Short mmCIF file of C-alpha atoms in Angstrom, two decimals:
data_model
loop_
_atom_site.label_atom_id
_atom_site.label_comp_id
_atom_site.label_asym_id
_atom_site.label_seq_id
_atom_site.Cartn_x
_atom_site.Cartn_y
_atom_site.Cartn_z
CA MET A 1 -14.56 -11.22 -35.68
CA LYS A 2 -14.02 -7.76 -34.31
CA ASN A 3 -15.82 -8.54 -30.98
CA GLN A 4 -14.27 -11.76 -30.39
CA HIS A 5 -11.25 -12.50 -28.02
CA PHE A 6 -9.12 -15.54 -28.26
CA ILE A 7 -7.13 -16.61 -25.22
CA PHE A 8 -4.60 -19.34 -24.87
CA PHE A 9 -4.49 -20.90 -21.60
CA ASN A 10 -1.11 -22.21 -20.40
CA GLN A 11 0.76 -23.13 -17.18
CA ASP A 12 3.56 -20.73 -17.42
CA ILE A 13 6.27 -18.88 -19.74
CA PRO A 14 9.21 -20.56 -18.19
CA LYS A 15 12.84 -19.80 -18.59
CA ASN A 16 13.44 -23.17 -20.22
CA LEU A 17 10.99 -24.16 -22.73
CA THR A 18 9.26 -27.56 -22.87
CA GLY A 19 7.60 -28.97 -25.94
CA ILE A 20 3.94 -27.77 -24.67
CA GLU A 21 5.16 -24.33 -24.65
CA SER A 22 6.90 -24.32 -27.84
CA SER A 23 3.80 -25.94 -29.47
CA ALA A 24 1.64 -23.10 -27.74
CA PHE A 25 4.08 -20.35 -29.26
CA LYS A 26 3.82 -21.97 -32.70
CA ARG A 27 0.03 -22.07 -32.35
CA TYR A 28 0.02 -18.14 -31.49
CA GLY A 29 2.11 -17.64 -34.52
CA LEU A 30 -0.43 -19.53 -36.73
CA PHE A 31 -3.43 -17.45 -35.48
CA GLU A 32 -1.72 -14.46 -35.99
CA GLN A 33 -0.26 -15.16 -39.62
CA GLN A 34 -3.12 -17.16 -40.90
CA PHE A 35 -6.16 -15.25 -39.49
CA GLY A 36 -4.69 -11.86 -38.30
CA ILE A 37 -5.72 -12.59 -34.74
CA ARG A 38 -3.62 -11.76 -31.83
CA PRO A 39 -4.86 -13.91 -29.12
CA LEU A 40 -3.82 -13.27 -25.30
CA PHE A 41 -1.72 -15.79 -23.81
CA LEU A 42 -2.81 -16.36 -20.27
CA THR A 43 -0.85 -18.36 -17.73
CA ALA A 44 -1.76 -19.79 -14.47
CA ARG A 45 1.25 -20.51 -12.60
CA TYR A 46 2.71 -17.98 -10.12
CA ASN A 47 5.80 -16.63 -11.80
CA PRO A 48 6.83 -13.05 -11.20
CA SER A 49 9.59 -13.42 -14.14
CA TYR A 50 6.94 -14.50 -16.88
CA LEU A 51 7.33 -11.09 -18.67
CA VAL A 52 11.32 -11.35 -18.47
CA ASN A 53 10.93 -14.83 -19.92
CA ALA A 54 8.50 -13.53 -22.68
CA GLN A 55 10.90 -11.02 -23.87
CA ARG A 56 13.67 -13.54 -23.99
CA TRP A 57 11.43 -15.64 -26.27
CA ILE A 58 10.78 -12.54 -28.33
CA ASN A 59 14.37 -11.87 -28.73
CA GLU A 60 15.10 -15.03 -29.85
CA GLY A 61 12.44 -15.10 -32.40
CA ARG A 62 10.32 -17.74 -30.98
CA ILE A 63 7.38 -15.53 -30.57
CA PRO A 64 6.26 -12.48 -32.39
CA GLN A 65 7.29 -8.96 -31.17
CA ASP A 66 3.65 -8.14 -30.49
CA PHE A 67 3.09 -11.20 -28.29
CA ARG A 68 0.31 -10.35 -25.78
CA CYS A 69 0.61 -12.27 -22.44
CA ASP A 70 -1.05 -12.06 -19.00
CA ASN A 71 -0.79 -14.06 -15.64
CA LEU A 72 -3.65 -14.59 -13.44
CA TYR A 73 -1.74 -13.71 -10.32
CA THR A 74 -0.58 -10.52 -12.00
CA TYR A 75 -4.08 -9.62 -13.35
CA PHE A 76 -5.86 -9.94 -9.93
CA GLN A 77 -2.73 -8.27 -8.12
CA HIS A 78 -2.33 -5.30 -10.47
CA ASN A 79 -5.76 -4.76 -12.35
CA GLY A 80 -4.91 -1.39 -13.70
CA ALA A 81 -1.75 -0.24 -11.62
CA LYS A 82 0.98 1.56 -13.08
CA ALA A 83 4.55 0.64 -12.54
CA ASN A 84 5.78 1.42 -9.08
CA PRO A 85 7.53 4.58 -8.88
CA GLU A 86 9.15 3.55 -5.68
CA ALA A 87 10.33 0.34 -7.10
CA ILE A 88 13.38 -1.03 -5.05
CA TYR A 89 16.57 -0.31 -7.12
CA TYR A 90 20.00 -1.13 -5.65
CA ARG A 91 23.17 -1.32 -7.37
CA PRO A 92 25.86 -3.06 -5.69
CA LYS A 93 29.51 -2.31 -6.76
CA SER A 94 29.79 -5.45 -8.67
CA LEU A 95 27.18 -6.94 -10.72
CA GLU A 96 29.04 -10.28 -11.83
CA THR A 97 25.93 -12.17 -10.79
CA TYR A 98 22.36 -11.37 -10.05
CA ARG A 99 22.45 -12.62 -6.53
CA HIS A 100 24.12 -10.87 -3.56
CA ILE A 101 24.42 -11.80 0.06
CA ILE A 102 23.72 -8.83 2.57
CA PHE A 103 24.04 -8.77 6.23
CA HIS A 104 21.31 -6.75 8.19
CA GLY A 105 22.68 -6.93 11.65
CA ASN A 106 22.81 -10.74 12.58
CA GLN A 107 20.36 -11.35 9.75
CA LYS A 108 21.65 -12.86 6.46
CA ILE A 109 19.52 -11.86 3.50
CA CYS A 110 19.93 -13.06 -0.19
CA VAL A 111 19.02 -10.75 -2.94
CA GLN A 112 18.18 -11.57 -6.47
CA TYR A 113 17.69 -9.36 -9.38
CA PHE A 114 15.78 -10.02 -12.72
CA ASN A 115 18.85 -9.23 -14.84
CA GLN A 116 21.82 -6.95 -14.94
CA ASP A 117 20.27 -4.48 -17.26
CA THR A 118 17.21 -3.66 -15.05
CA GLN A 119 18.65 -3.61 -11.69
CA LYS A 120 15.15 -4.61 -10.55
CA LEU A 121 14.73 -6.51 -7.39
CA ALA A 122 13.14 -9.84 -8.07
CA TYR A 123 13.30 -11.70 -4.49
CA THR A 124 14.89 -11.54 -1.24
CA HIS A 125 15.29 -14.60 1.04
CA TYR A 126 15.63 -14.15 4.86
CA PHE A 127 17.60 -16.74 6.73
CA ASP A 128 17.44 -17.67 10.24
CA GLU A 129 20.44 -18.58 12.44
CA LYS A 130 20.80 -22.00 11.04
CA GLU A 131 20.98 -20.67 7.44
CA ARG A 132 17.26 -21.95 6.70
CA VAL A 133 15.00 -19.70 4.43
CA ILE A 134 12.39 -18.41 6.90
CA ARG A 135 10.82 -15.76 4.62
CA LEU A 136 10.84 -15.13 0.74
CA ASP A 137 9.68 -11.76 -0.71
CA ASN A 138 8.95 -11.71 -4.41
CA TYR A 139 8.78 -8.70 -6.52
CA ASP A 140 7.16 -8.36 -9.97
CA PHE A 141 8.89 -6.80 -12.85
CA ASP A 142 7.02 -3.44 -12.25
CA GLY A 143 8.65 -3.20 -8.87
CA PHE A 144 5.60 -4.25 -6.60
CA LEU A 145 6.00 -6.50 -3.63
CA SER A 146 3.86 -9.61 -5.24
CA ARG A 147 3.96 -12.36 -2.83
CA THR A 148 5.59 -13.05 0.90
CA VAL A 149 6.19 -16.64 1.86
CA PHE A 150 6.76 -17.59 5.42
CA SER A 151 8.52 -21.09 6.06
CA THR A 152 8.53 -22.83 9.28
CA LEU A 153 10.37 -26.20 9.89
CA MET A 154 9.17 -28.52 12.32
CA ARG A 155 10.24 -31.83 13.78
CA LYS A 156 13.96 -31.35 12.84
CA GLY A 157 13.26 -30.19 9.40
CA LYS A 158 11.17 -33.07 8.28
CA ASP A 159 7.62 -31.25 8.06
CA LYS A 160 7.58 -27.64 6.32
CA GLU A 161 4.60 -25.49 6.48
CA LYS A 162 4.56 -22.47 4.02
CA LEU A 163 2.18 -19.49 4.24
CA ASN A 164 1.88 -17.56 0.93
CA PHE A 165 0.47 -14.17 0.93
CA PHE A 166 -0.20 -12.65 -2.52
CA ILE A 167 -0.29 -8.91 -2.25
CA LYS A 168 -2.18 -6.44 -4.74
CA SER A 169 -0.12 -3.53 -5.90
CA MET A 170 -2.11 -1.08 -3.90
CA VAL A 171 -0.92 -3.14 -0.56
CA HIS A 172 -4.13 -4.93 -0.33
CA LEU A 173 -4.04 -8.73 0.21
CA VAL A 174 -5.42 -10.49 -2.63
CA PHE A 175 -5.45 -14.11 -1.32
CA ILE A 176 -3.62 -16.35 1.03
CA ASN A 177 -2.12 -19.75 0.06
CA ILE A 178 -1.35 -22.24 2.96
CA LEU A 179 0.62 -25.25 2.15
CA PHE A 180 1.08 -28.12 4.76
CA LYS A 181 3.31 -30.98 3.79
CA LYS A 182 0.42 -33.50 4.60
CA MET A 183 -2.44 -31.65 2.91
CA ALA A 184 -3.49 -33.08 -0.34
CA LYS A 185 -4.40 -29.72 -1.71
CA PRO A 186 -3.41 -26.27 -0.70
CA LEU A 187 -5.85 -24.10 0.99
CA PHE A 188 -6.78 -20.62 -0.52
CA LEU A 189 -8.22 -17.68 1.44
CA VAL A 190 -9.56 -15.11 -1.04
CA SER A 191 -9.68 -11.33 0.14
#
């Protein structure tokens, strides 16, 4: 079994567990205890907080300390990159909450952190003059810009277009996901 690799595919490692994730975590533990195999837990949903969530479940004893996990988006975006030495760190005077509103000229920006301990930026929301989100920047836990979403509202807010740019850590575009409300499936353009 030395050259065999075991991978558990799941949708996500969410902040709040469902029965599906709980069962998958138990299965992971059984493989480790019964067979001495440490599988890789691979997730498919875009979630820049999956490592933060995994650490939470490790701390609560739901998954083993040596839990191995990866995400398809992160894999294609990083592919060997190290933590970003120029990660955005900003410590406001008060950290009662992880979310802060900043005004840059006339533009309102909402800043969200992964948690108080890390002071690492999780995302920023940019608002238009009517306080609708027009841009969202997601950062991964290593400090890299991971995704930029541009959103437009048409016909008095009824139809919404979203243009997602998924960015590789070396600032290369990995793929674009275009979501139109009336489309049955999203359109992916791969770089």
